[in-house]
Coordinates of C-alpha atoms in Angstrom, one line a residue:
M1 CA -15.8 5.0 -14.3
K2 CA -14.9 2.8 -11.3
V3 CA -12.1 3.8 -8.9
Y4 CA -10.3 1.4 -6.5
I5 CA -8.6 3.0 -3.5
S6 CA -6.1 1.2 -1.3
F7 CA -5.1 3.3 1.7
D8 CA -2.4 3.1 4.3
M9 CA -1.8 5.7 7.1
E10 CA 2.0 6.2 7.5
G11 CA 2.1 8.3 4.3
I12 CA -0.7 10.8 5.3
S13 CA 0.4 14.4 6.0
G14 CA 0.7 15.0 9.7
I15 CA 1.2 11.4 10.7
V16 CA 4.8 10.7 12.0
D17 CA 4.4 8.3 14.9
W18 CA 2.9 4.9 15.6
D19 CA 0.6 6.3 18.2
Q20 CA -1.2 8.2 15.4
C21 CA -2.0 5.1 13.5
T22 CA -2.3 2.2 15.9
G23 CA -4.2 1.5 19.1
N24 CA -6.7 3.9 20.7
G25 CA -6.8 7.4 22.1
P26 CA -6.8 11.0 20.8
A27 CA -3.6 10.6 18.7
V28 CA -5.0 7.8 16.6
A29 CA -8.3 9.5 16.4
M30 CA -6.6 12.5 14.8
G31 CA -4.6 10.3 12.5
Q32 CA -7.9 8.6 11.3
E33 CA -9.4 12.0 10.7
L34 CA -6.4 13.1 8.7
T35 CA -6.6 9.9 6.7
L36 CA -10.3 10.2 6.0
A37 CA -9.8 13.8 4.7
E38 CA -7.1 12.8 2.2
I39 CA -9.2 9.9 0.9
N40 CA -12.3 12.1 0.5
A41 CA -10.2 14.8 -1.3
A42 CA -9.1 12.2 -3.8
I43 CA -12.7 11.0 -4.2
D44 CA -13.9 14.6 -4.7
G45 CA -11.3 15.1 -7.5
A46 CA -12.2 11.8 -9.2
L47 CA -15.9 12.8 -9.1
M48 CA -15.0 16.1 -10.9
A49 CA -13.6 14.0 -13.7
G50 CA -16.7 11.8 -14.0
A51 CA -15.9 8.8 -11.8
T52 CA -19.2 7.2 -10.7
E53 CA -18.2 4.3 -8.3
F54 CA -15.6 3.9 -5.6
V55 CA -14.4 1.0 -3.5
V56 CA -12.1 1.9 -0.6
N57 CA -10.0 -0.9 0.9
D58 CA -8.6 -0.3 4.4
A59 CA -5.0 -1.6 4.2
H60 CA -3.6 -0.4 7.5
Y61 CA -2.9 -2.3 10.8
R62 CA -6.2 -4.0 11.8
M63 CA -7.9 -2.5 8.7
Q64 CA -10.8 -0.8 10.4
N65 CA -9.7 2.8 10.6
L66 CA -12.6 4.8 9.1
D67 CA -16.2 5.6 9.8
P68 CA -17.8 4.5 6.5
R69 CA -20.6 6.9 7.0
L70 CA -18.2 9.8 6.3
L71 CA -16.8 8.5 3.0
H72 CA -17.6 10.7 0.0
G73 CA -19.0 9.4 -3.3
D74 CA -21.1 6.8 -1.5
A75 CA -17.9 4.6 -1.5
T76 CA -18.0 1.0 -0.6
Y77 CA -15.7 0.3 2.4
I78 CA -13.8 -2.9 2.7
S79 CA -12.5 -3.4 6.3
G80 CA -11.2 -6.1 8.6
A81 CA -7.8 -7.7 8.9
H82 CA -8.4 -11.3 7.6
K83 CA -8.7 -10.6 3.9
P84 CA -7.1 -13.0 1.3
G85 CA -6.4 -10.0 -0.9
Y86 CA -4.9 -8.1 2.0
M87 CA -3.9 -4.6 0.8
M88 CA -5.6 -5.2 -2.6
E89 CA -8.8 -7.0 -1.4
G90 CA -11.7 -6.3 -3.7
L91 CA -9.8 -5.3 -6.8
T92 CA -11.2 -6.9 -10.0
S93 CA -10.8 -6.3 -13.7
E94 CA -14.0 -4.2 -13.6
F95 CA -12.1 -1.2 -12.2
D96 CA -10.7 1.6 -14.4
V97 CA -8.0 3.0 -12.2
I98 CA -6.3 2.5 -8.9
F99 CA -5.3 5.0 -6.2
F100 CA -2.7 4.3 -3.5
I101 CA -3.3 6.8 -0.7
G102 CA -1.1 7.3 2.3
Y103 CA 1.6 4.9 1.2
H104 CA 5.2 4.9 2.6
G105 CA 8.8 3.9 1.9
S106 CA 10.4 0.5 2.6
I107 CA 12.5 -0.1 5.7
S108 CA 15.7 -0.7 3.7
G109 CA 15.4 2.4 1.6
V110 CA 16.1 6.1 2.1
P111 CA 14.7 7.7 5.3
S112 CA 10.9 7.5 5.3
V113 CA 8.5 8.1 8.2
M114 CA 7.6 4.8 9.9
S115 CA 9.2 2.9 7.0
H116 CA 8.5 -0.8 6.7
S117 CA 7.6 -3.5 4.2
Y118 CA 4.3 -5.1 5.3
S119 CA 5.6 -6.1 8.7
P120 CA 8.7 -4.4 10.3
S121 CA 9.1 -7.4 12.6
V122 CA 9.4 -9.8 9.6
F123 CA 10.8 -8.2 6.4
T124 CA 14.0 -6.3 6.0
E125 CA 13.7 -6.0 2.2
L126 CA 11.4 -6.9 -0.6
R127 CA 12.3 -7.1 -4.3
V128 CA 10.3 -7.7 -7.5
N129 CA 12.5 -8.9 -10.3
D130 CA 15.5 -7.6 -8.4
I131 CA 14.1 -4.1 -8.0
E132 CA 13.8 -3.0 -4.4
V133 CA 10.2 -2.1 -3.8
G134 CA 7.9 -0.7 -1.1
E135 CA 4.4 -2.0 -0.6
S136 CA 3.2 -0.3 -3.7
G137 CA 5.6 -2.5 -5.8
V138 CA 4.3 -5.7 -4.4
N139 CA 0.7 -4.6 -4.7
A140 CA 1.3 -3.7 -8.3
L141 CA 1.3 -7.4 -9.0
V142 CA -2.4 -7.5 -8.4
A143 CA -3.0 -4.4 -10.6
L144 CA -1.1 -6.3 -13.3
G145 CA -3.0 -9.5 -12.8
Q146 CA -6.4 -7.7 -13.0
R147 CA -5.1 -5.4 -15.8
V148 CA -6.0 -2.2 -14.0
P149 CA -3.6 0.8 -14.2
I150 CA -2.3 2.6 -11.1
G151 CA -3.1 6.3 -11.6
L152 CA -2.2 8.0 -8.3
I153 CA 0.2 7.4 -5.4
S154 CA 0.5 9.6 -2.4
G155 CA 3.0 9.7 0.5
D156 CA 6.6 11.1 0.9
R157 CA 9.5 11.3 -1.5
A158 CA 10.7 7.8 -0.7
T159 CA 7.3 6.5 -1.7
A160 CA 7.5 8.1 -5.1
L161 CA 11.2 7.0 -5.7
Q162 CA 10.4 3.4 -5.0
A163 CA 7.2 3.3 -7.0
E164 CA 8.6 5.1 -10.1
P165 CA 10.5 2.1 -11.7
L166 CA 7.3 0.0 -12.0
M167 CA 4.6 2.8 -12.2
K168 CA 6.2 5.5 -14.3
Q169 CA 2.9 7.1 -15.4
A170 CA 1.3 7.2 -12.0
I171 CA 0.8 10.7 -10.6
M172 CA 2.9 11.1 -7.5
V173 CA 1.5 13.4 -4.8
Q174 CA 4.1 14.2 -2.1
V175 CA 2.3 15.4 1.0
K176 CA 5.3 15.3 3.3
E177 CA 9.1 15.3 3.3
S178 CA 10.6 12.7 5.7
I179 CA 13.5 14.0 7.8
T180 CA 14.1 10.8 9.7
R181 CA 12.0 7.6 10.4
Y182 CA 10.1 9.6 13.0
A183 CA 10.0 13.2 11.7
A184 CA 8.7 14.9 8.6
S185 CA 7.9 18.3 7.2
N186 CA 4.2 18.0 6.5
L187 CA 2.1 20.0 4.1
H188 CA -0.8 21.8 5.7
P189 CA -3.8 19.4 5.3
H190 CA -5.7 22.0 3.2
L191 CA -2.8 22.1 0.7
A192 CA -2.4 18.3 0.7
H193 CA -6.1 17.9 0.0
K194 CA -5.9 20.4 -2.9
R195 CA -3.0 18.5 -4.5
L196 CA -4.7 15.2 -4.0
S197 CA -8.0 16.4 -5.5
E198 CA -6.3 17.8 -8.5
A199 CA -4.2 14.7 -9.1
A200 CA -7.2 12.4 -8.7
E201 CA -9.0 14.4 -11.4
R202 CA -6.1 14.1 -13.8
A203 CA -5.6 10.4 -13.0
V204 CA -9.2 9.6 -13.9
E205 CA -9.1 11.7 -17.1
A206 CA -5.9 9.9 -18.1
A207 CA -6.8 6.4 -16.9
K208 CA -7.2 4.8 -20.4
S209 CA -3.8 6.0 -21.5
I210 CA -1.9 4.7 -18.4
D211 CA 0.2 1.6 -18.9
L212 CA 0.0 -1.4 -16.6
P213 CA 2.8 -1.9 -14.0
A214 CA 6.1 -2.6 -15.8
I215 CA 6.7 -6.1 -14.3
D216 CA 8.1 -8.7 -16.6
L217 CA 6.6 -12.2 -16.3
P218 CA 7.5 -14.7 -15.1
A219 CA 8.3 -12.6 -12.0
T220 CA 10.2 -13.2 -8.8
I221 CA 9.5 -11.8 -5.4
T222 CA 12.6 -11.9 -3.2
M223 CA 11.9 -11.7 0.6
S224 CA 14.6 -10.9 3.1
F225 CA 13.7 -11.7 6.7
Q226 CA 14.7 -10.5 10.1
T227 CA 15.6 -14.1 11.2
S228 CA 16.5 -17.4 9.6
D229 CA 13.5 -19.0 11.5
Q230 CA 11.1 -16.8 9.6
A231 CA 12.7 -17.8 6.3
E232 CA 12.3 -21.4 7.3
L233 CA 8.6 -20.9 8.2
A234 CA 8.1 -19.2 4.8
S235 CA 9.6 -22.1 2.9
W236 CA 6.9 -24.4 4.3
I237 CA 4.4 -22.7 1.8
T238 CA 4.2 -24.5 -1.6
G239 CA 6.1 -22.4 -4.2
V240 CA 8.3 -20.6 -1.7
E241 CA 12.0 -21.5 -2.2
R242 CA 14.8 -20.9 0.3
A243 CA 17.4 -18.6 -1.3
D244 CA 19.9 -18.4 1.6
L245 CA 19.9 -18.3 5.4
R246 CA 17.5 -15.3 5.7
S247 CA 15.7 -15.0 2.4
C248 CA 13.2 -16.8 0.2
T249 CA 11.8 -16.4 -3.3
I250 CA 8.5 -16.9 -5.1
T251 CA 8.5 -17.2 -8.9
G252 CA 5.7 -17.6 -11.4
S253 CA 3.9 -16.3 -14.4
D254 CA 0.6 -15.6 -12.7
P255 CA 0.9 -12.3 -10.7
L256 CA -2.2 -13.0 -8.8
A257 CA -0.9 -16.4 -7.6
L258 CA 2.4 -14.8 -6.7
Y259 CA 0.7 -12.2 -4.5
R260 CA -1.5 -14.7 -2.9
S261 CA 1.5 -16.8 -1.9
F262 CA 3.2 -13.7 -0.6
V263 CA 0.1 -12.9 1.6
G264 CA 0.4 -16.4 3.0
V265 CA 4.0 -15.8 3.9
C266 CA 3.0 -12.5 5.6
Y267 CA 0.3 -14.2 7.7
L268 CA 2.4 -17.2 8.7
T269 CA 5.6 -15.4 9.6
R270 CA 3.8 -12.7 11.5
Q271 CA 1.4 -14.8 13.5
A272 CA 3.7 -17.8 14.4
Q273 CA 5.9 -15.9 16.9
G274 CA 7.5 -19.1 18.0
R275 CA 4.3 -20.7 19.2

């Protein structure tokens, strides 16, 4: 039984500020410790259900947030920011189930701690087939393309609400309740770890009966941008069509190709910065 874990940090219990998940210093060190503990709790639960192999993909910020020596289950650790598969780097059809740990809500949805959609300086909204999604919804395209079910998603209530339309059978673990974009009521880490471990065990046991993400093909990703300049830049990529002044679409029958084009949009619009 092979488990793929993509993790973010904004949805980890106890993390409510950018200083806890970017840069250097004691705040981010604590955030990284909290994140590692939640990932290890999920791995421990999966081991209890018979999982034998783990790949952990670092999907946050510069994507080098963990000490790989401390990962449980002898997990392989994928790190580094320049990855063509981005938040889903390393996922292949050989995996049996996917976990999304520490995910968060989109910037255009209900209040969610540090809400954003890939890049808060670029996107104001993302939709898959006209369903507003968070990052989990876009990443689900890769799960569909590789035909691997998503078994567990953790974060706040907004994370669960936005994931549910496409991933109805995924076990949702709420480890915090967002109050505003910069405040939350957080479960004690011990309780969060217990819930994650139990959910991971159930997700591995149920993996073969979990449906693939409910995304009809051909699918369309609709991207709304902060500025018209960003929409113009995005339209330079083959397959990306301008929809209106500040939005573009990508449509296709291959979910992996759709995601790869989306990753290209992410890198181009974020890195250009007018230079």
